Amino acid sequence: MSYREDARSFYERYSQLEERDQTRISKLVNKLLSMNFLCRAKETDREDYYFCVRYEAIFKAYFSLMDYDLKINKQNEVVAITNREGYNHLQLRL
């Protein structure tokens, strides 16, 4: 999709949500940006994992605008984001 289509898709879906779900999406976006993944097996991430799966299209459209890909691996029950351009990686040296 193009940025314009992603923005339109995000806005249309996001504006139909209740305010509490909009707030939760904001919190989960920040959580994913800080941790890069959610794992259903982890007790603290379980509800967040299911919420991301339920609203997958909204999260994908949002992250796409920032050049991130949201990947949901239902077999391993993991939600992860990756940057398309390879930015935001920690470069370690000896």
Coordinates of C-alpha atoms in Angstrom, one line a residue:
M1 CA 0.0 0.0 0.0
S2 CA 1.0 3.6 -0.4
Y3 CA 1.3 6.0 2.5
R4 CA -1.9 7.7 1.4
E5 CA -3.8 4.4 1.4
D6 CA -2.3 3.5 4.8
A7 CA -3.2 6.8 6.3
R8 CA -6.8 6.5 5.0
S9 CA -7.1 2.9 6.2
F10 CA -5.8 3.8 9.6
Y11 CA -8.0 6.9 10.0
E12 CA -11.2 5.1 8.9
R13 CA -10.7 2.2 11.2
Y14 CA -9.3 4.2 14.1
S15 CA -12.1 6.8 14.1
Q16 CA -14.7 4.0 14.5
L17 CA -13.2 2.7 17.7
E18 CA -14.4 3.6 21.2
E19 CA -12.2 6.0 23.1
R20 CA -10.8 3.3 25.5
D21 CA -9.7 1.2 22.5
Q22 CA -8.0 4.3 20.9
T23 CA -6.2 4.9 24.2
R24 CA -5.1 1.2 24.3
I25 CA -3.8 1.3 20.8
S26 CA -1.7 4.3 21.7
K27 CA -0.2 2.5 24.7
L28 CA 0.5 -0.6 22.7
V29 CA 2.2 1.3 19.9
N30 CA 4.5 2.8 22.4
K31 CA 5.1 -0.6 24.0
L32 CA 5.9 -2.2 20.7
L33 CA 8.3 0.7 19.8
S34 CA 10.1 0.2 23.1
M35 CA 10.2 -3.6 23.2
N36 CA 9.8 -4.6 19.5
F37 CA 7.7 -7.7 20.3
L38 CA 4.9 -9.1 22.4
C39 CA 4.6 -12.8 23.3
R40 CA 1.3 -14.4 24.3
A41 CA 3.1 -16.8 26.6
K42 CA 4.2 -14.0 28.8
E43 CA 1.5 -13.2 31.4
T44 CA 1.9 -9.4 31.1
D45 CA 1.6 -9.5 27.3
R46 CA -1.2 -11.9 26.9
E47 CA -4.1 -9.4 26.6
D48 CA -2.0 -7.1 24.5
Y49 CA -1.2 -9.9 22.1
Y50 CA -4.9 -10.7 21.6
F51 CA -5.7 -7.0 21.2
C52 CA -3.1 -6.6 18.5
V53 CA -4.4 -9.7 16.6
R54 CA -8.0 -8.4 16.8
Y55 CA -7.0 -4.9 15.4
E56 CA -4.2 -6.1 13.1
A57 CA -5.2 -3.9 10.2
I58 CA -5.1 -0.8 12.3
F59 CA -1.6 -1.6 13.7
K60 CA -0.3 -2.6 10.3
A61 CA -1.5 0.7 8.7
Y62 CA -0.1 2.8 11.5
F63 CA 3.3 1.2 11.6
S64 CA 3.5 1.2 7.8
L65 CA 3.3 5.0 7.9
M66 CA 6.5 5.0 10.0
D67 CA 8.3 2.4 7.6
Y68 CA 7.8 -0.4 10.1
D69 CA 6.3 -3.8 9.4
L70 CA 4.1 -5.5 11.9
K71 CA 4.4 -9.2 11.8
I72 CA 2.0 -11.6 13.7
N73 CA 3.2 -15.1 13.9
K74 CA 0.1 -17.0 15.1
Q75 CA 2.0 -20.3 15.2
N76 CA 4.5 -19.0 17.8
E77 CA 2.0 -16.4 19.2
V78 CA 4.3 -13.5 18.8
V79 CA 3.7 -9.9 17.5
A80 CA 6.8 -8.1 16.4
I81 CA 7.8 -4.9 14.5
T82 CA 10.8 -4.4 12.2
N83 CA 12.0 -1.3 10.5
R84 CA 12.1 -1.6 6.7
E85 CA 15.2 0.6 6.4
G86 CA 17.1 -1.1 9.2
Y87 CA 17.2 2.0 11.4
N88 CA 17.0 2.0 15.2
H89 CA 19.4 -0.8 15.7
L90 CA 22.0 -0.7 18.3
Q91 CA 25.5 -1.0 16.9
L92 CA 27.8 -2.6 19.3
R93 CA 31.6 -2.6 19.2
L94 CA 34.3 -4.4 21.1

